[in-house]
XYZ file of C-alpha atoms in Angstrom:
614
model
C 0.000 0.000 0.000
C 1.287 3.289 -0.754
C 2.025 5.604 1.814
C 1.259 9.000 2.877
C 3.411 11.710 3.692
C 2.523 13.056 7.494
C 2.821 16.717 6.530
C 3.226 18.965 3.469
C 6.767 19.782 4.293
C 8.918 16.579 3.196
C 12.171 17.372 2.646
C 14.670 17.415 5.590
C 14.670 20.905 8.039
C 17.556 21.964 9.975
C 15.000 23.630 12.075
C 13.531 20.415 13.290
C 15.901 19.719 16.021
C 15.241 22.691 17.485
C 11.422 23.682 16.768
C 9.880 21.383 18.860
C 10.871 23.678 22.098
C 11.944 27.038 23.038
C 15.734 27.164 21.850
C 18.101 28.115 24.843
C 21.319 29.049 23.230
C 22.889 28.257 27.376
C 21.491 24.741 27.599
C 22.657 24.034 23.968
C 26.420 25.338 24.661
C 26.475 23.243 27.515
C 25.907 20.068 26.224
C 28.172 21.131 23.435
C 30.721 21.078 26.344
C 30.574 17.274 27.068
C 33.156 17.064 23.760
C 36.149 18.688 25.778
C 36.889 15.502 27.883
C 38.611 16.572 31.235
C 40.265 19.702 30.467
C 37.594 21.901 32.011
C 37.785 20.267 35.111
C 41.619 20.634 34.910
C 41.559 23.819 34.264
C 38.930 24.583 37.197
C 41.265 23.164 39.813
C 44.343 24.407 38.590
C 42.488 27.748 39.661
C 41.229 26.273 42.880
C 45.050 24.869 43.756
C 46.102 28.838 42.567
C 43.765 30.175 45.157
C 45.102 27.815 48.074
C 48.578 29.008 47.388
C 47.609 32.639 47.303
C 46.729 32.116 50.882
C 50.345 31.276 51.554
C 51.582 34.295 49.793
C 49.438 36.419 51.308
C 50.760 34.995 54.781
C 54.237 35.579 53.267
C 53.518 39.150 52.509
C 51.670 40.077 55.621
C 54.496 38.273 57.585
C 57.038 40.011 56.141
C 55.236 43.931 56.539
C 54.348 42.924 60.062
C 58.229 41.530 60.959
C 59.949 44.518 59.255
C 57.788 47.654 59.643
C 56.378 46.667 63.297
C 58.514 43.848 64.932
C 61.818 44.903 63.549
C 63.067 41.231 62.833
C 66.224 40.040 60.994
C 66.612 38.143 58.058
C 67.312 34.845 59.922
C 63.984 34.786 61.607
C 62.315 36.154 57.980
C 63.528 34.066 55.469
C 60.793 31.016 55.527
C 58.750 34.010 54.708
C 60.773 34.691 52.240
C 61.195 31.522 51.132
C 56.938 30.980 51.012
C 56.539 34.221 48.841
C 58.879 32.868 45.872
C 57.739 29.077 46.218
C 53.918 30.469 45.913
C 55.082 32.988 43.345
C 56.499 30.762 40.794
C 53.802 28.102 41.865
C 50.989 30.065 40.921
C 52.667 31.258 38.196
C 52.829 27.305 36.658
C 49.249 26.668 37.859
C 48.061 29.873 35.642
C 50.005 28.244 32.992
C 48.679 25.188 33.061
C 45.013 26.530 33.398
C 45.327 28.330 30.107
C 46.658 25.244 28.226
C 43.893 23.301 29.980
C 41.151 25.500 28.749
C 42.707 25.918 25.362
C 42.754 22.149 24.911
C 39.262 21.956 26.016
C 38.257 24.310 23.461
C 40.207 22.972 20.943
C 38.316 19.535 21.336
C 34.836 21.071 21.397
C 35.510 23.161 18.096
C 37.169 20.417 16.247
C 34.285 18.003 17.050
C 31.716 20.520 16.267
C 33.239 21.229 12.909
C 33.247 17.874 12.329
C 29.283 17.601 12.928
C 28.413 20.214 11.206
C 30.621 18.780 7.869
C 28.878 15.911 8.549
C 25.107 17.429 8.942
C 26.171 19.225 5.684
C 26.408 15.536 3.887
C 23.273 14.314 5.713
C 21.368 17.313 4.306
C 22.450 16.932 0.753
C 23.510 18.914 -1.920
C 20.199 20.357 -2.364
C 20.017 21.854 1.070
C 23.688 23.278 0.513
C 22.892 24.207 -3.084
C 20.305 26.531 -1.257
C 22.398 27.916 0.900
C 25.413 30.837 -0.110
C 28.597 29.332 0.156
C 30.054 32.174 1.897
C 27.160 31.563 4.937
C 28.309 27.703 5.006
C 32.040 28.987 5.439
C 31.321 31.747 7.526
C 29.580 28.917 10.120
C 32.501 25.871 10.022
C 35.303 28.979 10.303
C 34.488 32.463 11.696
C 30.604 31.122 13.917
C 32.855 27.989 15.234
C 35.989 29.905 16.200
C 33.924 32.549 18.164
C 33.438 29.526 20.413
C 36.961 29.368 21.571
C 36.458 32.582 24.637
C 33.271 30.584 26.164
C 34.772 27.470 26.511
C 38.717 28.537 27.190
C 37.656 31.048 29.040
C 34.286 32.284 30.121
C 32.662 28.858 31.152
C 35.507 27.876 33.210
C 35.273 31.528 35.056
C 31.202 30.789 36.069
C 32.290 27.617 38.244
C 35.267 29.702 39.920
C 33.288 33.513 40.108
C 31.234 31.216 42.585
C 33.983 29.000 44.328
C 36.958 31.085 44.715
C 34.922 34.254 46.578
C 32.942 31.493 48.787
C 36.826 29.957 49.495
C 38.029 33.718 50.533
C 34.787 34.339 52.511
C 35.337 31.250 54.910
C 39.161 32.642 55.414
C 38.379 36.316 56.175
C 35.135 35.449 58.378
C 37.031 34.305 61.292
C 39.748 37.071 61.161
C 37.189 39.973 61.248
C 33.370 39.320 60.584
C 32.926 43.141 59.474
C 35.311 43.013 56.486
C 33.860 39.506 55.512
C 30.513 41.432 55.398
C 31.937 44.069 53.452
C 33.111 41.418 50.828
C 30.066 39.526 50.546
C 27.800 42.711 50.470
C 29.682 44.686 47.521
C 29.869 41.450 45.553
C 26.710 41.189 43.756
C 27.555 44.306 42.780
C 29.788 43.572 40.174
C 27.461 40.647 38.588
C 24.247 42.479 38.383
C 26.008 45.539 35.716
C 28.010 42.425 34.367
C 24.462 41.361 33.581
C 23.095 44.489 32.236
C 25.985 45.441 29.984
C 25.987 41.142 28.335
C 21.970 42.172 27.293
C 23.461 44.696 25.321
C 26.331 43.013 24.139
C 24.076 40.415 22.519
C 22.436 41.911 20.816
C 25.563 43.520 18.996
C 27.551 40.102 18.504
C 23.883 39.010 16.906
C 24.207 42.068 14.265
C 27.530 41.882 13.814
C 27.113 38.057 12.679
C 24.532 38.998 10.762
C 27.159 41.671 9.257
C 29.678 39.504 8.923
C 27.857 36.749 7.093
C 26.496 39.775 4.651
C 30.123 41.050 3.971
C 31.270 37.446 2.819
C 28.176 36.917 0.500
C 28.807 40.544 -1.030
C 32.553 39.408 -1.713
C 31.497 36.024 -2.777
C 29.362 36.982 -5.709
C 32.156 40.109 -6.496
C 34.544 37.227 -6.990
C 32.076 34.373 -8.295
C 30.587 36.952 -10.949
C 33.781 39.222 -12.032
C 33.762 37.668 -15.327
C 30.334 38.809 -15.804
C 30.996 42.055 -14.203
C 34.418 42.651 -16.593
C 32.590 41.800 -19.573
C 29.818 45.013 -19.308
C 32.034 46.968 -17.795
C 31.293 46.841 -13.803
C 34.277 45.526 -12.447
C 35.040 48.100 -10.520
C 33.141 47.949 -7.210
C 34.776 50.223 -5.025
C 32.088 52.159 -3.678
C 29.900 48.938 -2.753
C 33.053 47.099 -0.908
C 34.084 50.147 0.888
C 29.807 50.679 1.923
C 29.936 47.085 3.462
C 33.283 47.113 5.158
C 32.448 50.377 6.783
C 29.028 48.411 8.216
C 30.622 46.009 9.075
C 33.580 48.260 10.918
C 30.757 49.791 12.773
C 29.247 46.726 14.296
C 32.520 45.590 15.230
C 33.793 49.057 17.133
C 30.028 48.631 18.676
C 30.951 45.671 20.240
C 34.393 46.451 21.145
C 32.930 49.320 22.662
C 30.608 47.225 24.941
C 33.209 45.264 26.115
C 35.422 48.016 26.925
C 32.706 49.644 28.602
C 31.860 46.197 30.824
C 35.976 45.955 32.199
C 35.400 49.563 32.942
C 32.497 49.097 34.679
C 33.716 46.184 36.429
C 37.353 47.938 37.663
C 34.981 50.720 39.079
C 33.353 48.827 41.252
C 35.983 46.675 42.521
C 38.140 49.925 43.176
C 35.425 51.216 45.162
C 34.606 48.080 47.057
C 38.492 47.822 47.823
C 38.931 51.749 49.141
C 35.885 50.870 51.229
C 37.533 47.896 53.227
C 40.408 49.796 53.020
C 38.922 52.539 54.970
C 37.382 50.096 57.368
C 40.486 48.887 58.084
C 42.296 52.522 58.699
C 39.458 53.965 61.165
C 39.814 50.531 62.707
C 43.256 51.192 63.506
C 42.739 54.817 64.239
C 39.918 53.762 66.463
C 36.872 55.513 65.332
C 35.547 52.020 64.148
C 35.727 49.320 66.887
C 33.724 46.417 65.765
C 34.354 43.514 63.619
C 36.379 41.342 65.471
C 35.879 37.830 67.431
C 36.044 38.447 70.986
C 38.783 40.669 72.791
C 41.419 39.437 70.418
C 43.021 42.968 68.378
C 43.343 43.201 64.660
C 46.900 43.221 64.237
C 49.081 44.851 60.873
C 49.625 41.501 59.965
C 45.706 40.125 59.743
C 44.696 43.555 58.252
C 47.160 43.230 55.539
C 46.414 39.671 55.368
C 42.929 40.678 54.329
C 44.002 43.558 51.915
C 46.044 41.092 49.422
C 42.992 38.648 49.550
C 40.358 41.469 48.363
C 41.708 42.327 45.132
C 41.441 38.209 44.418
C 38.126 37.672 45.870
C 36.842 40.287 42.729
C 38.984 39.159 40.496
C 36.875 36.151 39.612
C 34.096 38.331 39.070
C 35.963 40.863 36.848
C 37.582 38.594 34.885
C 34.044 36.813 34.498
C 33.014 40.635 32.912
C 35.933 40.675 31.273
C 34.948 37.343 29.525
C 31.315 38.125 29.459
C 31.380 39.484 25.621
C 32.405 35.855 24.814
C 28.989 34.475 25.646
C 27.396 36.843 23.960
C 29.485 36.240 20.780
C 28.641 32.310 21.453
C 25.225 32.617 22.203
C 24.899 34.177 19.454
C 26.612 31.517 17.105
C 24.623 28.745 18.711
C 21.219 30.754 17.657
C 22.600 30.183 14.233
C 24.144 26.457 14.553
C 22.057 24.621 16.579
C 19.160 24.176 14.275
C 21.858 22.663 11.651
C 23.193 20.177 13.764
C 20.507 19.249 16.202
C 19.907 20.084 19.501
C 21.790 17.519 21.256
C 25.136 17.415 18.424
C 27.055 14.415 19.689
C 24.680 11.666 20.494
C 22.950 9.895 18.380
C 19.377 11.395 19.168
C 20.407 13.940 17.272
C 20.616 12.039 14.170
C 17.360 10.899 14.814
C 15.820 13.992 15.594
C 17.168 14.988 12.470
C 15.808 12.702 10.235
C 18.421 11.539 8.651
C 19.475 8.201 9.190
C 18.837 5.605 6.795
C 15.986 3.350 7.396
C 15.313 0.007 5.663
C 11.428 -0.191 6.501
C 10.266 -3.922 7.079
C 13.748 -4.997 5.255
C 16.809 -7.077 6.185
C 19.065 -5.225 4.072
C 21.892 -3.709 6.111
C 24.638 -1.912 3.703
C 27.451 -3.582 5.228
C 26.354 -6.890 3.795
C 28.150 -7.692 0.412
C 24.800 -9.350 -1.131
C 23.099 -6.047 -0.988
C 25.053 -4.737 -3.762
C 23.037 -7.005 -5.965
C 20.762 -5.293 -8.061
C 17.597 -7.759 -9.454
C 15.233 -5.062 -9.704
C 14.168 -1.367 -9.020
C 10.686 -0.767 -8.435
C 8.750 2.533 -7.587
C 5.217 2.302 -6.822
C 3.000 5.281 -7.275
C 6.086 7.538 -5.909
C 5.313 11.097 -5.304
C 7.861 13.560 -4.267
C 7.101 17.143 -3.252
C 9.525 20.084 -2.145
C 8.470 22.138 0.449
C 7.569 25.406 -1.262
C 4.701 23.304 -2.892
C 2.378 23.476 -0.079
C 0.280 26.518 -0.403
C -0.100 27.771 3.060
C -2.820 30.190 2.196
C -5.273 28.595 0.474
C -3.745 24.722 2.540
C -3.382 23.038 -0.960
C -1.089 21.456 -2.454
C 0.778 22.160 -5.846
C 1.348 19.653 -8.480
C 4.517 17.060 -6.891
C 7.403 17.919 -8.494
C 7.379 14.214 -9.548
C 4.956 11.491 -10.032
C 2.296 9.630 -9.124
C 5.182 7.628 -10.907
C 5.299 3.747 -11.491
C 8.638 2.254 -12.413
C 10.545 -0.771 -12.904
C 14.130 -1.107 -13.815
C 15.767 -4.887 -14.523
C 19.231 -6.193 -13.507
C 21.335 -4.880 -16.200
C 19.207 -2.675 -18.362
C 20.528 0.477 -20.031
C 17.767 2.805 -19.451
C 17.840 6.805 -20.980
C 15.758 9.152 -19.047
C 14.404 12.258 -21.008
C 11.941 15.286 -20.506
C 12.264 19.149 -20.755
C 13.698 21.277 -18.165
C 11.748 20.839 -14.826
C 10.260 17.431 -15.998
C 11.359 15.651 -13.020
C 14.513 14.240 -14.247
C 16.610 15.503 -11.714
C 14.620 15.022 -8.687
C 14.063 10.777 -9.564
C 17.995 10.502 -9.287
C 17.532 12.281 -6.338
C 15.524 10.334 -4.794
C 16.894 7.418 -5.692
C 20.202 9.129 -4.242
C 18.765 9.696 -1.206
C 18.927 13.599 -1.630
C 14.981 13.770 -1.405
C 12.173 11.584 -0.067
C 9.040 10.134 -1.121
C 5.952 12.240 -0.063
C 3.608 9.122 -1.500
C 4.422 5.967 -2.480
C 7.444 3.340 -2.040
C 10.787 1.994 -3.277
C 11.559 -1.207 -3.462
C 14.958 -2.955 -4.662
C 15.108 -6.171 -5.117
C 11.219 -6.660 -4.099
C 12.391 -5.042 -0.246
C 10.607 -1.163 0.695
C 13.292 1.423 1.097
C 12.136 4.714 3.084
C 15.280 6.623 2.178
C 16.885 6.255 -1.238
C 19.086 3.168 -2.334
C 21.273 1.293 0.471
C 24.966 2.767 0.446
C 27.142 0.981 -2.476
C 24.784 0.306 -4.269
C 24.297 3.584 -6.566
C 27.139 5.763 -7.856
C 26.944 9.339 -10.005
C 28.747 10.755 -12.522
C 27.431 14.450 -13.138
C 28.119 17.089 -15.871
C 30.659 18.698 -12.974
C 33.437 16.943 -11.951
C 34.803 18.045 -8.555
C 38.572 17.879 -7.920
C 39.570 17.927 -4.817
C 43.142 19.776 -4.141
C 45.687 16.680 -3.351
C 47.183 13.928 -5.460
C 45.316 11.913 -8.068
C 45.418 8.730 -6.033
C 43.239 10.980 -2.954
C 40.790 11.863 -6.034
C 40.596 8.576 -7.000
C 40.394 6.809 -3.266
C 37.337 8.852 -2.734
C 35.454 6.001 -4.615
C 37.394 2.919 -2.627
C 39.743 4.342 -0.092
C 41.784 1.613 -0.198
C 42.333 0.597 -3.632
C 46.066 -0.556 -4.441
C 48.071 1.165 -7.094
C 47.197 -1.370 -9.645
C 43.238 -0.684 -8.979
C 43.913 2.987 -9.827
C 45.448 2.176 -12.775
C 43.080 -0.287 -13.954
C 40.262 2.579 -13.498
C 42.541 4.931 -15.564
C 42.665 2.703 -17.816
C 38.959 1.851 -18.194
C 38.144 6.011 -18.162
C 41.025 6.339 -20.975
C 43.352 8.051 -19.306
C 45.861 5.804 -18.617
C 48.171 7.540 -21.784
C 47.756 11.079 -19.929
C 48.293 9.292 -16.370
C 51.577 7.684 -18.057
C 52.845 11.232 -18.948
C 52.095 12.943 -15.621
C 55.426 13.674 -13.889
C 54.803 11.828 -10.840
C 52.025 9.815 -11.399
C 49.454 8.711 -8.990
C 51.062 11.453 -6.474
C 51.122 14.143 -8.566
C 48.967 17.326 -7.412
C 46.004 17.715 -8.829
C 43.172 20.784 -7.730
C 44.416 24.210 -7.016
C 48.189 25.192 -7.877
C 48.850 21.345 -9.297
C 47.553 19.694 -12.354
C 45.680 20.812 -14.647
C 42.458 19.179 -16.025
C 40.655 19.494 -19.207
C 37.022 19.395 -19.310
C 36.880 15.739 -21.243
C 39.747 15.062 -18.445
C 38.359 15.939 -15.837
C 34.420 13.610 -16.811
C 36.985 11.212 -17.358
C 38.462 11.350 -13.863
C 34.798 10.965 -12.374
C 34.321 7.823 -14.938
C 37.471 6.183 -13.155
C 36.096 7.087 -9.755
C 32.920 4.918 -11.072
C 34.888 2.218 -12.045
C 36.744 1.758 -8.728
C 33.223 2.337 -6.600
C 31.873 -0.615 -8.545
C 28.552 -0.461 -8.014
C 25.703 -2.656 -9.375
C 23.932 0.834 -10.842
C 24.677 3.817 -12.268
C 23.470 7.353 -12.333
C 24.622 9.848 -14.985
C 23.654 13.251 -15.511
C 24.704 14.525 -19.379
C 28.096 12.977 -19.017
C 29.086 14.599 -22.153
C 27.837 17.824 -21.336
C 29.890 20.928 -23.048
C 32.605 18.724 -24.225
C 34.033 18.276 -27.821
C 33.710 15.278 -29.972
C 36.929 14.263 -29.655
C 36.013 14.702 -25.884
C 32.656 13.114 -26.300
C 34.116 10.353 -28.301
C 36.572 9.090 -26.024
C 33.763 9.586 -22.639
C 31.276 7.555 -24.940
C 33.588 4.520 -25.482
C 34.586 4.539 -21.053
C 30.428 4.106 -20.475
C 30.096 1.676 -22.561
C 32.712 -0.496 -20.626
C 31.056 1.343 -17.929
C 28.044 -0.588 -18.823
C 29.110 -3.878 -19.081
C 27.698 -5.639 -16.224
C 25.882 -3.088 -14.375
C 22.511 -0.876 -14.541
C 22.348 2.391 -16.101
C 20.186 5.228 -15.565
C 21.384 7.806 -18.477
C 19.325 11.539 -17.749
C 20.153 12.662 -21.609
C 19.130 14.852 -24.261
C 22.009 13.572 -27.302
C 21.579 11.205 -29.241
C 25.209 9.595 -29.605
C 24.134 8.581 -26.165
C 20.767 7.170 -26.611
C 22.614 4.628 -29.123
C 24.302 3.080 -25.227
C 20.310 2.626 -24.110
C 18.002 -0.551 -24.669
C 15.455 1.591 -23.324
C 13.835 5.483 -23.135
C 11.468 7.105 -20.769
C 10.128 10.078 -21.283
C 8.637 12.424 -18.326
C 6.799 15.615 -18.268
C 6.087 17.658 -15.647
C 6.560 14.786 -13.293
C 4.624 12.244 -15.132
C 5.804 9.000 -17.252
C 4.474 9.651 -20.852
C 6.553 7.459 -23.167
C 8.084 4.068 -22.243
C 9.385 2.203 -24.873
C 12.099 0.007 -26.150
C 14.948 1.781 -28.522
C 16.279 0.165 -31.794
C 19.774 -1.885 -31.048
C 22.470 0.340 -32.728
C 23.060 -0.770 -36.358
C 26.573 -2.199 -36.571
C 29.577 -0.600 -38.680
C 29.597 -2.038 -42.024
C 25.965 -2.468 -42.371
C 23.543 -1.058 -44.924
C-alpha cells in the first residue's frame, strides 16, 4: 500500500531539532561542552590549587610587613617568609600556565568536534540543502561562527564555576579574622554581577548584528569574486564604492561591540576599586579607632591580619571581573549557537540527534543492512505510485497542495538494463535521481529494490553518479581517486585509468598517482576531468549507475573518447542515463520520457546498427 506523507513539508529541516521547544542558546552550549573531555575540570582546579597558594603568599607578605615595619626582625627569623613568597610565586605562576593550556585544549576539542558535525550534517542534508544555501554563509559557520566559540569554553565557562567558588573559598578565610570586612566582601559582591548582567543584554544583541554583518560582507565578496567575469565583460568591475559601503558596516558593528566590552571591564574595575577603598577605609578607622567592631572576641586586629585581608580582596573580585571581562564571549557564542544549533541538532554528539534529524537511513520492514556484500546485488528497481514534493509546494494560504514535483510515478528497472531518461527542463529528471540518491524523499508511495521497501533512497554501495561537474579535490590523483574505494592498491587505480582512458595522460604525468592535482597542481581538461569521475565509477563498482549529461559541453573528440569509457562502464551493471544527445541514446536498450513529473513514453529503442551495415 502506498504511503502517505505526514505533513506537506517533506524534505529534511535543519529547524527540526530545534522547533519542537523554546531554543536556549545556554542549555545548547552546555551540552556542546561534554566534547572537551577533562580539560575543564583541569583547568577549574588548577584555579582552585592557585587560590590555596595565594593564601600562603598572602601569609608571606603580611608576615614580612608585620616583621619589618612593626617587629623589627632580621633576616634569619624572615627568610621562611621569604622563602613561602617565591615558592607560591612561581607556583601560581605554573598553575596559571597550566590553566590556560587546559582550557585551550578543552576548546580545541569542542571546536574540532563541532566542525566535524556540522561537515557531517552538511552531507546528511544533501547537496540540495547546501545548493540553497550561499557558500560564503556555510564557510562563515565551520570557520568564523565555530571559532567565536573558543572565549566561552577557554575562558568564560571555566570563570562561572570559579566567580562562585573562589569568593565562597576567601569568605570562609576572612570570616574568622574579622566578621565586618567579611561582610563588606560579601555585600559589595553582587555588585559587580548584576552591571556584568546588564551590559551582556546589550552586548548580545551587537555580537547578533555583527554576525549577521559579517555573514552579509562574505556573500557581497562572494558573488564580487564568483561573478567578475560577468561584471568585466559590461564593464562593472570596478566595485569600489559597494566594498568600501559594506566594510564600513561592518567596521561599525565591530567598534560597537568592542565598545561594549570596553565599557563592561570599565564598569567592572569601578566597582571593585570602590569596594576595595571601602575595606580599606574600614580597616584605617579601625586602627585609628573611630571604628571598633568587627572582630571575634577581645582578640586585636593586628598589621599583619589587616594586611592579610588587603592582598585577599583584590582576588576575591577578580573572579568576578575577569568573568566581565569574559562576558562578551557568551554573547558572541550565544549568538553563534542561535545560528548552529538548528543545523546540527539540539543535542550534536549523540545519536538522538541524528534521529531527531531525520536523517538516518531506514530500511522499513527490510533485512538489508549496507554492510552486507549481497546487498550490492541489483535484481530489480521498483517505484510504486512515488510522489515527491519540495516544500515550497504546499500553499499555506489557500492549505493546498501544488502539483509534486514528480509522479504519481510507477517504475521498474531490470538487472542490467541500459535505461535513458528524457523530458524538458523541470520534468522531473533531476529530482528521480535524487531520490533514488537519497537527496529527497518520497511524499507518496514506495521503493523497493530487489522486491524489499526502502524509506530513504538506495542502500549505500549500491548507486554511484557521474554528473556534468566533476569536482577535484586539491591533493594527489590517487586521494581523487580513493574517494570512490579508499583503499584501492596502485594497480586498482590504474586499472580505473585505464577503463576512463586516461591511462596515456596518467603515463605522462610527472609523478604519477602522487602528482597534485586541484588548485596550484595539475591541470584538467574538461573531457579530463568527466573522465576522472568515470574512473572514480569504475573503482566504486557499483551494481547501478546514475549519470547526468556525461558529455555535457565537451568536444567530440572529448565526447568520443567519454562515450567509449560508459560503454565499458556498462558492461555488467545498470544504467540510468538523464540525456538529451543522441550519440548517447545509441548506449540505451530503453527510453522514458517524463513531463512535468509524469511518465508519458516508455518504450524500447532500436539496437544500434553495426559498422559495415547497410
Amino acid at each position: 500500500m502506498p504511503r502517505t506523507a505526514a505533513a506537506p513539508d517533506v524534505s529534511p529541516s535543519p529547524t527540526d531539532a530545534t522547533a519542537s521547544a523554546e531554543f536556549v542558546p545556554r542549555r545548547w552550549l552546555e551540552i556542546l561542552a561534554r566534547a572537551g573531555g577533562r580539560w575543564p575540570q583541569l583547568a577549574i582546579l588548577c584555579a582552585l590549587l592557585s587560590t590555596l597558594v595565594l593564601l600562603a603568599q598572602a601569609w608571606a607578605i603580611a608576615r614580612l610587613a608585620q616583621g619589618v615595619a612593626i617587629d623589627r626582625e632580621g633576616l634569619a627569623t624572615l627568610w621562611p617568609a621569604i622563602a613561602v613568597l617565591a615558592a607560591s610565586l612561581s607556583l601560581r605562576g605554573a598553575l596559571t600556565g597550566l590553566r590556560g593550556y587546559a582550557g585551550t585544549r578543552a576548546s580545541q576539542q569542542i571546536r574540532r568536534r563541532l566542525r566535524e558535525r556540522l561537515l557531517q550534517r552538511f552531507a546528511e542534508l544533501g547537496p540540495l540543502w547546501v545548493r540553497r544555501q550561499h557558500r560564503a554563509s556555510l564557510a562563515n559557520r565551520v570557520w568564523d561562527q565555530v571559532e567565536s566559540l573558543h572565549g566561552y569554553y577557554a575562558d568564560f565557562r571555566p570563570q562561572t564555576r570559579l566567580a562562585g567558588l573562589i569568593p565562597l573559598m576567601l569568605l570562609c578565610v576572612v570570616f574568622p579574622l574579622n566578621w565586618a570586612a567579611g561582610l563588606i566582601l560579601a555585600t559589595t559582591a553582587p555588585l559587580v554581577p548584576i552591571f556584568m548582567i546588564l551590559v551582556g543584554i546589550a552586548a548580545r544583541k551587537r555580537s547578533q548584528e555583527q554576525f549577521r554583518e559579517m555573514d552579509r560582507m562574505g556573500r557581497h565578496f562572494m558573488d564580487l569574486l564568483t561573478g567578475l567575469k560577468t561584471l568585466k565583460l559590461f564593464g562593472s568591475a570596478r566595485r569600489g564604492p559597494q566594498v568600501e559601503a559594506v566594510s564600513h558596516a561592518f567596521r561599525k558593528r565591530t567598534m560597537r561591540v568592542l565598545r561594549l566590552a570596553f565599557l563592561s571591564s570599565t564598569v567592572l574595575e569601578f566597582f571593585t576599586a570602590v569596594s576595595i577603598a571601602l575595606l580599606a577605609v574600614y580597616l584605617g578607622f579601625h586602627f585609628l579607632g573611630h571604628l571598633q567592631f568587627g572582630t571575634w572576641g577581645d582578640s586585636p586586629l593586628t598589621l599583619q591580619t589587616a594586611l592579610f585581608i588587603l592582598v585577599l580582596a583584590p582576588e576575591f573580585y577578580q573572579p568576578l571581573r575577569e568573568l566581565g571581562v569574559h562576558y562578551h564571549a557568551k554573547a558572541e557564542a550565544e549568538a553563534a549557537a542561535s545560528d548552529l544549533a538548528p543545523i546540527v541538532g539540539s543535542a550534536p554528539f549523540t545519536q538522538e540527534a541524528d534521529g531527531e534529524a531525520g536523517t538516518q537511513t531506514h530500511y522499513a520492514n527490510s533485512d538489508l543492512p549496507a554492510a552486507r556484500p549481497q546487498t550490492r546485488k541489483l535484481h530489480s528497481l521498483m517505484l510504486e505510485e512515488v510522489c515527491v514534493r519540495y516544500p515550497n509546494q504546499w500553499n499555506r494560504q489557500t492549505s493546498t497542495l501544488t502539483p509534486p514535483a514528480l509522479g504519481p510515478l510507477t517504475l521498474r528497472i531490470t538487472q542490467g538494463e541500459r535505461v535513458a531518461l528524457t523530458g524538458a527542463s523541470g520534468s522531473g529528471k533531476s529530482t528521480l535521481l535524487n531520490l533514488l540518491l537519497g537527496f529527497v524523499e518520497a511524499s507518496d508511495g514506495l521503493l523497493y529494490l530487489n522486491g524489499h521497501p526502502l524509506s530513504h533512497g538506495l542502500p549505500p554501495g549500491m548507486a554511484t553518479w557521474v554528473g556534468q561537474e566533476t569536482v577535484v579535490l586539491s591533493g594527489t590523483l590517487a586521494d581523487n581517486l580513493r574517494l570512490a574505494r579508499p583503499h584501492a592498491s596502485d594497480a586498482q587505480l590504474e586499472a580505473a585509468l585505464d577503463n576512463a582512458d586516461l591511462l596515456d595522460w596518467y603515463q605522462h604525468l610527472p609523478r604519477g598517482l602522487e602528482t597534485r592535482l586541484g588548485e596550484g597542481g595539475q591541470a584538467l581538461s574538461g573531457g579530463q576531468a568527466r573522465r576522472l569521475s568515470l574512473a572514480r565509477a569504475f573503482l566504486h563498482d557499483a551494481p547501478l549507475v546514475l549519470l547526468d549529461e556525461p558529455t555535457a559541453s565537451l568536444d567530440a573528440d572529448s565526447e568520443a573518447r567519454v562515450i567509449a569509457a560508459l560503454k565499458r562502464l556498462g558492461e555488467g551493471r545498470t544504467l540510468l542515463l538523464l540525456t538529451h544527445r543522441p550519440e548517447l541514446l545509441t548506449l540505451c536498450q530503453r527510453l522514458i520520457h517524463l513531463d512535468d513529473g509524469q511518465l508519458v513514453q516508455d518504450r524500447p529503442l532500436p539496437l544500434p546498427t553495426p559498422r559495415g551495415d547497410a
